[in-house]
One Martini backbone bead per residue (centre of mass of N, CA, C, O) as a GRO file, in nm:
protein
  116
    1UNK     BB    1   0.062   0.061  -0.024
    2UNK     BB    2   0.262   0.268  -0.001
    3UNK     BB    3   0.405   0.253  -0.322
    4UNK     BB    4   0.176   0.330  -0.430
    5UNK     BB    5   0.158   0.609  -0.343
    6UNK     BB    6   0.426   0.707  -0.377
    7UNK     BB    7   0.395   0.661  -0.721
    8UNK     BB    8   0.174   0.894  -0.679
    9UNK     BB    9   0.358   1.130  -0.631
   10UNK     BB   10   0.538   1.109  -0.846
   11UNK     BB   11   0.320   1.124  -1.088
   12UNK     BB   12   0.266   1.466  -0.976
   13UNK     BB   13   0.562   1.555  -0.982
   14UNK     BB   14   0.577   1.529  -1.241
   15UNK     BB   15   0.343   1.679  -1.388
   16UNK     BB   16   0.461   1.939  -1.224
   17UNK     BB   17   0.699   1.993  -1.403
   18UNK     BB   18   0.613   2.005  -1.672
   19UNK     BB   19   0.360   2.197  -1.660
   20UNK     BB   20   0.582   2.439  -1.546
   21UNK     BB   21   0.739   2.442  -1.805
   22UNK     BB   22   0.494   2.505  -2.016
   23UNK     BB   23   0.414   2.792  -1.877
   24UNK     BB   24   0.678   2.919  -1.932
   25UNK     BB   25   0.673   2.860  -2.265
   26UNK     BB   26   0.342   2.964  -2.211
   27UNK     BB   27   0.344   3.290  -2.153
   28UNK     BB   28   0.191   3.434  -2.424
   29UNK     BB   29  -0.078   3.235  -2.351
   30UNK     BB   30  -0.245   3.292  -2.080
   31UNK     BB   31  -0.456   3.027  -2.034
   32UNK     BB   32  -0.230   2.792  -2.061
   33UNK     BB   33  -0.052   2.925  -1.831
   34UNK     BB   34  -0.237   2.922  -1.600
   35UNK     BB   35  -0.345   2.658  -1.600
   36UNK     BB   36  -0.038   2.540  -1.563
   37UNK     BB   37   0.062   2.653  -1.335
   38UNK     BB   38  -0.192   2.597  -1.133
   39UNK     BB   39  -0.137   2.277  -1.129
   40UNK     BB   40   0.126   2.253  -1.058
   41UNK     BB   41   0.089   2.353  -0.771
   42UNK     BB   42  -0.077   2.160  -0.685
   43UNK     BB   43   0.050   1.882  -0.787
   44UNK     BB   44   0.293   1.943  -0.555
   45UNK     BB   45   0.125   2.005  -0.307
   46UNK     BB   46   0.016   1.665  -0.343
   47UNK     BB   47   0.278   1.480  -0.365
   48UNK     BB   48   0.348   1.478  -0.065
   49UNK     BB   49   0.118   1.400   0.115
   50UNK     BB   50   0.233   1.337   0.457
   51UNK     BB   51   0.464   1.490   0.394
   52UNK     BB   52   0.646   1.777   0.441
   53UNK     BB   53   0.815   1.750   0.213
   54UNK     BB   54   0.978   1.758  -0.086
   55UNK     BB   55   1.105   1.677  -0.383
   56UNK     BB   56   1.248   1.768  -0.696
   57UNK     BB   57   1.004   1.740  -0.878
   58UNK     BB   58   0.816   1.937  -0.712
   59UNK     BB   59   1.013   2.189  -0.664
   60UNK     BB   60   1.015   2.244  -0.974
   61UNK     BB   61   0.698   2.261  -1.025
   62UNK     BB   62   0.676   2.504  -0.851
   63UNK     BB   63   0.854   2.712  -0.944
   64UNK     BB   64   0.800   2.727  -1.229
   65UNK     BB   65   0.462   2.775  -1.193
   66UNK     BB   66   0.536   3.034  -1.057
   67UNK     BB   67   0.688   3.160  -1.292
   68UNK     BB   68   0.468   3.158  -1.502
   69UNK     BB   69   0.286   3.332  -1.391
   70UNK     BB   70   0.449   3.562  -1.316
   71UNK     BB   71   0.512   3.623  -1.641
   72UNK     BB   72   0.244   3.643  -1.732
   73UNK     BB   73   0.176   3.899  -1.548
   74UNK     BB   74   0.360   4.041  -1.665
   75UNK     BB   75   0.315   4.070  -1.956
   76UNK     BB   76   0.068   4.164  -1.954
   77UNK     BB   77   0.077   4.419  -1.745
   78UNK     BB   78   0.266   4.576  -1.989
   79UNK     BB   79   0.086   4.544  -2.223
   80UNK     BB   80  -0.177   4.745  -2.083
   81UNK     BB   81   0.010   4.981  -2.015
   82UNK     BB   82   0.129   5.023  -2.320
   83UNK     BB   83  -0.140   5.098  -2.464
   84UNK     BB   84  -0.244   5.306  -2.289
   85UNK     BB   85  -0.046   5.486  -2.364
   86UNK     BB   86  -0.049   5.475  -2.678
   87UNK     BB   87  -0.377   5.578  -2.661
   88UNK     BB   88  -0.474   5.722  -2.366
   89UNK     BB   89  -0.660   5.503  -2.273
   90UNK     BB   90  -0.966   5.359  -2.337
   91UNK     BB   91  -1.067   5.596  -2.537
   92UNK     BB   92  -0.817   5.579  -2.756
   93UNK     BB   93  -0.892   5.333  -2.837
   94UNK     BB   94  -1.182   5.306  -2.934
   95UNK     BB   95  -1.118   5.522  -3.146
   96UNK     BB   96  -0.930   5.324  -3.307
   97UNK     BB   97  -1.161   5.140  -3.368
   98UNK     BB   98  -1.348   5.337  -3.496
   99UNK     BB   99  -1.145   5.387  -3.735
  100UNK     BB  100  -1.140   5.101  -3.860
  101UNK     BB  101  -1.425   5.042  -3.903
  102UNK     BB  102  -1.586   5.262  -3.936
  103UNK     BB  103  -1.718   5.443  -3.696
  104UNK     BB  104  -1.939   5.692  -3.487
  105UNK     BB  105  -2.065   5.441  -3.290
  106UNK     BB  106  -2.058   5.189  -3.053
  107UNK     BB  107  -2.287   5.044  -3.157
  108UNK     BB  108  -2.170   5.027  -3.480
  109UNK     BB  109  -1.902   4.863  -3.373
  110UNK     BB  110  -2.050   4.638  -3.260
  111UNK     BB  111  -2.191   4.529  -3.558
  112UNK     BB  112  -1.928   4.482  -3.710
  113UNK     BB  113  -1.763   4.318  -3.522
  114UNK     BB  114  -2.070   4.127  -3.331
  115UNK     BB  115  -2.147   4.284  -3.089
  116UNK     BB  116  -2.512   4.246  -2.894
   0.00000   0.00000   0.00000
């Protein structure tokens, strides 16, 4: 019984290694990196199973992960903030796009858009 365990903690450990790798390299795609990410972490710290310490692929598993969380919020909120400043705000970002689609009220633009 223990060694079932044991083999079942090392393969959400490793799951959580990889995981937190996956994050990591696609920290550029938003929703994808944060899904894989806090897996990782979850995975990591659920690998654990009674005992207090990580194994070393725990360990990796975690560090990667919240790596990855971190890489990619700070990739959007810089890209966020990137925008704002180049458009001077939300009013100037929708005025640009009112200007691509030829739209004179943001009704229009939603109609163009599909947004109903």
């Amino acid at each position: 019984m223990d060694l079932q365990q044991e083999n079942h903690s090392e393969y959400m450990a490793l799951a959580s290694m990889i995981l937190g790798i996956i994050a990591i390299v696609t920290s550029g795609c938003i929703y994808l990196a944060i899904i894989c990410g806090s897996l990782a972490i979850i995975l990591a710290l659920l690998s654990r199973g009674g005992r207090m310490d990580f194994c070393t692929q725990a360990k990796a598993g975690l560090i990667s992960g919240v790596v990855g969380l971190i890489l990619t919020i700070i990739i959007y909120v810089t890209a966020f903030a990137f925008i704002l400043q180049q458009y001077g705000g939300i009013d100037g970002l929708m005025q640009e796009y009112m200007n691509l689609y030829n739209a004179d009220t943001l009704e229009e633009l939603y109609d163009k858009i599909g947004i109903y």
